[in-house]
Amino acid sequence: MSTPAVTSPDIDTAAAPLRRALAGQLTGEGLLVDPAWRSAVETVPRHRFVPGFYLRAAHRSGDGLPVWEPVTVQTDRDRWLEAAYTDQTLITQFDGDEPDWNHPTPRTGGAPTSSSTLPSLVVRMWADADLCDGHTVLEIGTGTGYSTALACERLGDSGSVTSIDIDPHRLDEAASALHGCGYSPGLAAADGLYGYRPYSPYDRVVAACSVRTIPDTWLAQTRPGGKILTTLSGWLYGYARVLLTVQRDDTAEGPLLPGTVSFMAARTQNPPAFGNPAHWATLTRDADPRPARHNPDRLTEPTSESFFARFLAQLAAPNAQLGTVGDTVHLIDVTTGSAATLTPVDGVWQARQSGPAQIWDAIETALDAWDEAGKPGPGSFHMQISRQQQSIRHPTAQGLSFTLP
């Protein structure tokens, strides 16, 4: 499947001031402290890595679902080029279906499965990984190849960068764009959860996807003193980033990082389908209700506090999934057959539970401990991993110690 031509003298000329403006914006926001990274953003032509992408339309479908409009150099050259140098994530694929950008059509609903991450987050990711001259790096999740190009430009040696992606077509498109820009990193179609042994050990392993736990292979393929940067996630869609330093005894440890950042999950770690929430509600129908100590809105409100509260809830109930039908909140754990329902009754949330996990009890216990400790942020938590166990804990707060699944 061919893609639209995204380079020509007039396009490249028009893109140059847009790149400089983007670099200036990110510098003004304190994200490009290192002149080498600013130079990389000013140099790498992001438009060559996004021949097409989707932008959300102002209207919704008749079913109330979001509508995504395709944008290419052919459909709207100016809109395409301006968006390519705007600090936003550009969705390039839904549900694993590769678009035909020569004949694109709008999308309704669907789950994004590939994107060009917003430049500020890409730069932040590389900066947080403390990438320096002479380092070798494994990037998990090539995507469009734009972040790979920035790393190649920053290190000045494409051979120092290895990037893998589970989607062969995505990788082919990224390889064409990278080679067209003069970069030659090591590229492979591979499942990132297994790392990439041929070029190991690495000084840095940096994941542009999220994982439930740190794969043993990443630990094994990072040299002692090297670092692993990734986003932790799970089936409640809670997120936190972590930067781990690898020790000589096959262990690693490091802090969670501040901020509210999310990445798409590694595809093989997506949550299992749980069926109809109403079916699961039959398991709790005969359970004795009790007043909930916490409003479930604490996990879903669009605030940084709720963002981290959801992550803590996920640590407490790592196999739970959440769904809402009408006024009822459903928590479902397919691994143990456990369920919880929360329903507002006369202004008070009533909780019913069944199964061995007692999902809502576990979540409320974690929220109680967090509140009692003064709601410490992610930067005050620490992660330790070995081949046998992975844990996250607060160094002083009681009740805020968790073992990952």
Coordinates of C-alpha atoms in Angstrom, one line a residue:
M1 CA 0.0 0.0 0.0
S2 CA 1.6 3.3 -1.1
T3 CA 1.5 6.5 0.9
P4 CA 1.3 10.1 -0.2
A5 CA 4.5 11.9 -1.1
V6 CA 5.3 14.0 1.9
T7 CA 8.5 15.7 0.8
S8 CA 9.2 18.3 -1.9
P9 CA 11.2 21.5 -2.0
D10 CA 8.2 23.7 -1.2
I11 CA 7.0 21.4 1.6
D12 CA 10.4 21.2 3.2
T13 CA 10.9 24.9 2.9
A14 CA 7.5 25.6 4.5
A15 CA 8.3 23.2 7.3
A16 CA 11.6 24.7 8.4
P17 CA 10.1 27.8 10.3
L18 CA 7.4 25.6 11.8
R19 CA 10.2 23.3 13.3
R20 CA 12.0 26.3 14.7
A21 CA 8.8 27.7 16.2
L22 CA 8.0 24.3 17.8
A23 CA 11.6 24.1 19.2
G24 CA 11.1 27.7 20.6
Q25 CA 7.8 26.7 22.2
L26 CA 9.3 23.7 23.9
T27 CA 12.3 25.7 25.0
G28 CA 10.1 28.3 26.5
E29 CA 8.3 25.5 28.4
G30 CA 11.6 24.3 29.9
L31 CA 11.6 21.1 27.9
L32 CA 14.7 21.8 25.8
V33 CA 17.4 22.7 28.3
D34 CA 20.0 20.7 26.4
P35 CA 21.0 22.6 23.2
A36 CA 21.6 19.2 21.5
W37 CA 18.0 18.3 21.9
R38 CA 16.8 21.7 20.7
S39 CA 19.0 21.2 17.6
A40 CA 17.4 17.8 17.1
V41 CA 13.9 19.2 17.2
E42 CA 14.9 22.0 14.8
T43 CA 16.4 19.4 12.4
V44 CA 14.2 16.4 12.2
P45 CA 11.3 16.9 9.8
R46 CA 8.3 15.4 11.6
H47 CA 6.1 15.8 8.6
R48 CA 8.0 13.1 6.8
F49 CA 7.0 10.6 9.5
V50 CA 3.3 11.3 9.3
P51 CA 1.9 11.0 5.8
G52 CA -1.5 10.8 7.3
F53 CA -3.2 11.0 10.6
Y54 CA -6.6 11.5 12.2
L55 CA -7.8 14.6 14.0
R56 CA -11.0 14.6 16.1
A57 CA -13.9 16.3 14.4
A58 CA -16.0 18.9 16.3
H59 CA -19.2 16.7 15.9
R60 CA -20.0 13.2 17.0
S61 CA -21.7 10.4 15.2
G62 CA -25.4 9.7 15.4
D63 CA -24.5 7.1 18.1
G64 CA -22.6 9.7 20.1
L65 CA -19.2 8.3 19.2
P66 CA -16.2 10.5 18.3
V67 CA -15.6 11.1 14.7
W68 CA -12.0 11.2 13.4
E69 CA -11.2 13.0 10.2
P70 CA -8.2 11.9 8.1
V71 CA -5.7 14.6 7.3
T72 CA -3.0 14.2 4.6
V73 CA -1.0 16.4 2.3
Q74 CA -3.6 15.7 -0.4
T75 CA -6.7 16.4 1.7
D76 CA -5.5 19.6 3.2
R77 CA -1.9 20.5 2.8
D78 CA -1.8 23.5 5.2
R79 CA -3.8 21.7 8.0
W80 CA -1.6 18.6 7.7
L81 CA 1.7 20.6 7.8
E82 CA 0.5 22.9 10.7
A83 CA -0.7 19.9 12.8
A84 CA 2.6 18.0 12.2
Y85 CA 4.4 20.8 14.0
T86 CA 1.8 21.3 16.7
D87 CA 2.6 19.8 20.1
Q88 CA -0.1 17.1 19.9
T89 CA -0.3 13.4 19.5
L90 CA -1.3 12.4 16.0
I91 CA -3.3 9.2 15.8
T92 CA -2.2 7.1 12.8
Q93 CA -4.0 3.8 13.3
F94 CA -7.2 2.5 14.9
D95 CA -7.8 -1.1 16.0
G96 CA -4.7 -2.4 14.2
D97 CA -6.2 -1.4 10.7
E98 CA -3.6 0.2 8.5
P99 CA -5.3 3.1 6.6
D100 CA -4.9 3.7 2.9
W101 CA -3.7 7.3 3.1
N102 CA -4.2 7.8 -0.7
H103 CA -7.9 7.2 -0.2
P104 CA -8.6 7.9 3.4
T105 CA -12.0 7.8 5.0
P106 CA -13.3 9.1 8.4
R107 CA -13.3 6.8 11.4
T108 CA -16.0 6.5 14.0
G109 CA -15.1 5.3 17.4
G110 CA -12.4 2.6 17.7
A111 CA -9.2 2.3 19.9
P112 CA -6.0 4.0 18.8
T113 CA -3.2 1.4 18.2
S114 CA -0.5 3.6 16.8
S115 CA 0.4 7.3 16.9
S116 CA 3.1 9.9 16.6
T117 CA 3.5 11.0 20.3
L118 CA 3.4 14.7 21.0
P119 CA 6.9 16.2 20.6
S120 CA 7.0 17.6 24.2
L121 CA 6.5 14.1 25.6
V122 CA 9.0 12.5 23.2
V123 CA 11.7 15.1 24.3
R124 CA 10.7 14.6 27.9
M125 CA 11.0 10.9 27.6
W126 CA 14.5 11.1 26.1
A127 CA 15.6 13.7 28.7
D128 CA 14.2 11.7 31.6
A129 CA 16.2 8.6 30.3
D130 CA 19.4 10.7 30.7
L131 CA 20.5 9.8 27.2
C132 CA 24.1 11.0 26.7
D133 CA 26.8 10.8 24.0
G134 CA 28.2 7.3 23.6
H135 CA 25.1 5.5 25.0
T136 CA 23.5 2.6 23.2
V137 CA 19.7 2.6 23.4
L138 CA 16.9 0.2 22.8
E139 CA 13.6 1.9 22.0
I140 CA 10.5 -0.2 22.5
G141 CA 7.8 0.9 20.0
T142 CA 9.1 2.6 16.9
G143 CA 5.7 3.9 15.9
T144 CA 6.1 6.5 13.1
G145 CA 9.9 6.7 13.7
Y146 CA 9.9 10.4 14.7
S147 CA 11.2 9.7 18.2
T148 CA 13.8 7.3 16.8
A149 CA 15.0 10.0 14.5
L150 CA 15.4 12.5 17.4
A151 CA 17.5 10.0 19.2
C152 CA 19.7 9.4 16.2
E153 CA 20.1 13.1 15.6
R154 CA 20.9 13.7 19.3
L155 CA 23.5 10.9 19.6
G156 CA 25.0 11.7 16.2
D157 CA 25.4 8.0 15.4
S158 CA 22.5 6.1 14.1
G159 CA 24.3 2.8 15.0
S160 CA 23.8 3.6 18.7
V161 CA 20.0 3.3 18.4
T162 CA 18.0 0.1 18.1
S163 CA 14.2 0.4 17.7
I164 CA 11.7 -2.4 17.5
D165 CA 7.9 -2.5 16.9
I166 CA 5.5 -5.4 16.9
D167 CA 3.7 -4.1 13.8
P168 CA 5.7 -5.0 10.6
H169 CA 3.8 -2.5 8.4
R170 CA 4.3 0.3 10.9
L171 CA 8.0 -0.6 11.0
D172 CA 8.4 -0.6 7.2
E173 CA 6.8 2.9 7.0
A174 CA 9.1 4.2 9.8
A175 CA 12.1 2.6 8.1
S176 CA 11.4 4.3 4.8
A177 CA 11.0 7.7 6.6
L178 CA 14.2 7.2 8.7
H179 CA 16.3 6.2 5.8
G180 CA 14.9 9.0 3.6
C181 CA 16.1 11.4 6.3
G182 CA 19.6 9.8 6.4
Y183 CA 19.2 7.8 9.6
S184 CA 20.2 4.2 9.9
P185 CA 19.3 2.8 13.3
G186 CA 18.9 -0.9 13.9
L187 CA 15.3 -1.8 13.2
A188 CA 13.4 -5.0 13.8
A189 CA 9.8 -6.3 13.8
A190 CA 9.7 -7.9 17.2
D191 CA 7.6 -8.1 20.4
G192 CA 9.0 -5.4 22.7
L193 CA 8.2 -7.4 25.8
Y194 CA 11.2 -9.7 24.8
G195 CA 13.6 -6.8 24.2
Y196 CA 16.1 -7.4 21.4
R197 CA 19.0 -9.6 22.3
P198 CA 21.2 -9.2 19.2
Y199 CA 22.5 -5.7 20.1
S200 CA 22.4 -6.0 23.9
P201 CA 23.5 -5.0 26.4
Y202 CA 22.1 -1.5 26.3
D203 CA 22.8 1.6 28.3
R204 CA 19.2 2.6 28.1
V205 CA 15.9 0.8 27.4
V206 CA 13.2 3.3 26.7
A207 CA 9.6 2.1 26.1
A208 CA 7.1 4.2 24.1
C209 CA 4.4 1.9 25.3
S210 CA 3.1 1.0 28.8
V211 CA 3.5 -2.4 30.6
R212 CA 1.9 -4.0 33.6
T213 CA 5.3 -5.2 34.9
I214 CA 8.9 -4.8 33.8
P215 CA 9.8 -7.8 31.5
D216 CA 12.7 -9.8 32.8
T217 CA 14.3 -9.5 29.3
W218 CA 14.7 -5.7 29.7
L219 CA 16.5 -6.3 33.0
A220 CA 18.7 -8.9 31.4
Q221 CA 19.5 -6.8 28.4
T222 CA 20.5 -3.6 30.3
R223 CA 24.1 -3.3 31.4
P224 CA 24.8 -2.7 35.2
G225 CA 24.4 1.0 35.8
G226 CA 22.1 1.3 32.8
K227 CA 18.6 2.6 33.1
I228 CA 15.1 1.5 32.1
L229 CA 12.4 4.1 31.5
T230 CA 8.9 3.0 30.9
T231 CA 5.3 3.8 31.8
L232 CA 3.5 1.3 34.1
S233 CA -0.2 0.7 33.4
G234 CA -2.9 -1.9 33.8
W235 CA -6.4 -2.9 33.3
L236 CA -7.9 0.1 35.2
Y237 CA -5.9 2.3 32.8
G238 CA -3.9 3.9 35.6
Y239 CA -0.5 5.2 34.7
A240 CA 2.8 6.1 36.3
R241 CA 6.3 6.4 34.8
V242 CA 9.3 4.8 36.4
L243 CA 13.1 5.2 35.9
L244 CA 15.0 2.2 37.1
T245 CA 18.8 1.8 37.5
V246 CA 20.0 -1.7 36.9
Q247 CA 22.3 -3.3 39.6
R248 CA 24.9 -6.0 39.2
D249 CA 22.8 -8.6 41.0
D250 CA 20.0 -8.8 38.4
T251 CA 17.9 -6.3 40.3
A252 CA 16.8 -2.7 39.6
E253 CA 15.3 0.1 41.5
G254 CA 14.3 3.7 41.1
P255 CA 11.6 6.3 41.6
L256 CA 8.2 6.9 40.0
L257 CA 8.4 10.1 38.1
P258 CA 6.0 13.1 38.6
G259 CA 3.5 14.1 36.0
T260 CA 0.5 12.7 34.2
V261 CA 1.7 10.7 31.2
S262 CA 0.0 7.8 29.5
F263 CA 1.1 5.5 26.6
M264 CA -0.8 2.8 24.7
A265 CA -0.3 -0.6 26.3
A266 CA 1.9 -3.2 24.8
R267 CA -0.5 -5.0 22.6
T268 CA -0.1 -8.5 24.2
Q269 CA -0.9 -7.0 27.6
N270 CA -4.3 -5.5 26.7
P271 CA -7.0 -6.4 29.1
P272 CA -9.2 -9.5 28.4
A273 CA -12.8 -9.0 27.3
F274 CA -15.1 -9.4 30.3
G275 CA -18.5 -9.7 28.5
N276 CA -21.7 -8.0 29.7
P277 CA -21.4 -6.1 33.0
A278 CA -25.0 -6.9 33.7
H279 CA -24.1 -10.6 33.8
W280 CA -21.4 -9.9 36.3
A281 CA -23.8 -7.9 38.4
T282 CA -25.8 -11.0 39.0
L283 CA -22.9 -12.3 41.2
T284 CA -23.3 -9.3 43.6
R285 CA -27.2 -9.2 43.5
D286 CA -27.6 -11.1 46.7
A287 CA -24.6 -9.6 48.6
D288 CA -25.3 -7.4 51.5
P289 CA -24.7 -3.7 50.6
R290 CA -22.6 -1.4 52.6
P291 CA -22.1 2.4 52.3
A292 CA -18.9 3.1 50.2
R293 CA -16.3 5.1 52.1
H294 CA -15.1 6.7 48.9
N295 CA -16.9 8.1 45.9
P296 CA -15.9 6.1 42.7
D297 CA -15.6 9.5 41.0
R298 CA -12.3 9.8 42.8
L299 CA -10.9 7.5 40.2
T300 CA -12.3 9.1 37.1
E301 CA -12.4 12.9 37.5
P302 CA -10.1 14.8 35.1
T303 CA -7.6 15.9 37.7
S304 CA -4.0 15.0 38.4
E305 CA -5.1 13.7 41.8
S306 CA -7.6 11.3 40.3
F307 CA -5.0 10.3 37.7
F308 CA -2.7 8.9 40.4
A309 CA -5.6 7.7 42.6
R310 CA -6.6 5.4 39.7
F311 CA -3.0 4.1 39.5
L312 CA -3.1 3.3 43.3
A313 CA -6.4 1.6 42.9
Q314 CA -4.9 -0.5 40.1
L315 CA -2.0 -1.5 42.3
A316 CA -4.5 -2.6 45.0
A317 CA -6.7 -4.5 42.5
P318 CA -4.4 -5.3 39.6
N319 CA -6.7 -7.6 37.7
A320 CA -9.8 -5.5 38.0
Q321 CA -11.5 -3.7 35.1
L322 CA -14.0 -0.8 35.4
G323 CA -17.1 -0.1 33.4
T324 CA -20.1 2.2 33.9
V325 CA -23.7 1.4 32.8
G326 CA -26.1 4.1 33.7
D327 CA -25.5 5.1 37.3
T328 CA -23.9 1.8 38.2
V329 CA -20.1 1.4 38.4
H330 CA -18.9 -2.2 37.7
L331 CA -15.5 -3.6 38.8
I332 CA -14.8 -7.0 37.3
D333 CA -11.9 -9.4 37.8
V334 CA -12.1 -12.2 35.3
T335 CA -9.0 -13.9 36.8
T336 CA -10.7 -14.8 40.1
G337 CA -14.4 -14.4 39.1
S338 CA -14.8 -11.5 41.5
A339 CA -17.1 -8.5 41.0
A340 CA -18.2 -5.3 42.7
T341 CA -21.0 -2.9 41.9
L342 CA -21.4 0.6 43.2
T343 CA -24.8 2.3 42.9
P344 CA -25.9 5.7 44.2
V345 CA -28.9 5.4 46.6
D346 CA -30.4 8.6 48.0
G347 CA -27.1 10.3 47.5
V348 CA -25.0 7.6 49.1
W349 CA -22.9 5.1 47.1
Q350 CA -23.7 1.5 48.0
A351 CA -21.2 -1.2 47.4
R352 CA -21.9 -4.9 46.8
Q353 CA -19.1 -7.5 46.3
S354 CA -18.6 -11.1 45.5
G355 CA -15.7 -13.4 45.0
P356 CA -12.3 -13.9 46.7
A357 CA -10.8 -10.6 45.5
Q358 CA -13.2 -8.2 47.3
I359 CA -12.2 -5.6 44.8
W360 CA -13.8 -2.5 46.3
D361 CA -12.5 -3.3 49.8
A362 CA -8.9 -3.5 48.4
I363 CA -9.3 -0.2 46.6
E364 CA -10.8 1.6 49.5
T365 CA -8.0 0.4 51.8
A366 CA -5.4 1.9 49.5
L367 CA -7.3 5.2 49.2
D368 CA -7.6 5.3 53.0
A369 CA -3.9 4.9 53.4
W370 CA -3.2 7.4 50.8
D371 CA -5.4 10.0 52.4
E372 CA -4.0 9.4 55.8
A373 CA -0.4 9.9 54.4
G374 CA -1.5 13.3 52.9
K375 CA -1.9 12.1 49.3
P376 CA 1.8 11.9 48.4
G377 CA 2.5 12.2 44.7
P378 CA 4.1 9.6 42.5
G379 CA 7.6 11.1 42.9
S380 CA 7.6 10.0 46.5
F381 CA 7.1 6.3 45.6
H382 CA 9.9 3.8 44.9
M383 CA 10.0 0.7 42.7
Q384 CA 12.2 -2.4 43.2
I385 CA 12.4 -5.3 40.9
S386 CA 14.1 -8.7 40.7
R387 CA 13.5 -11.8 38.7
Q388 CA 11.2 -13.0 41.5
Q389 CA 9.2 -10.0 42.5
Q390 CA 8.3 -6.4 41.6
S391 CA 7.0 -4.0 44.2
I392 CA 6.1 -0.3 44.6
R393 CA 6.0 1.3 48.0
H394 CA 6.0 4.6 49.8
P395 CA 9.1 4.8 52.1
T396 CA 7.2 5.9 55.2
A397 CA 3.4 5.5 54.7
Q398 CA 1.8 2.5 56.2
G399 CA -0.5 0.6 53.8
L400 CA 1.1 1.9 50.6
S401 CA 3.2 -1.1 49.6
F402 CA 2.1 -3.2 46.7
T403 CA 3.3 -6.2 44.8
L404 CA 2.8 -6.1 41.0
P405 CA 1.0 -9.1 39.3

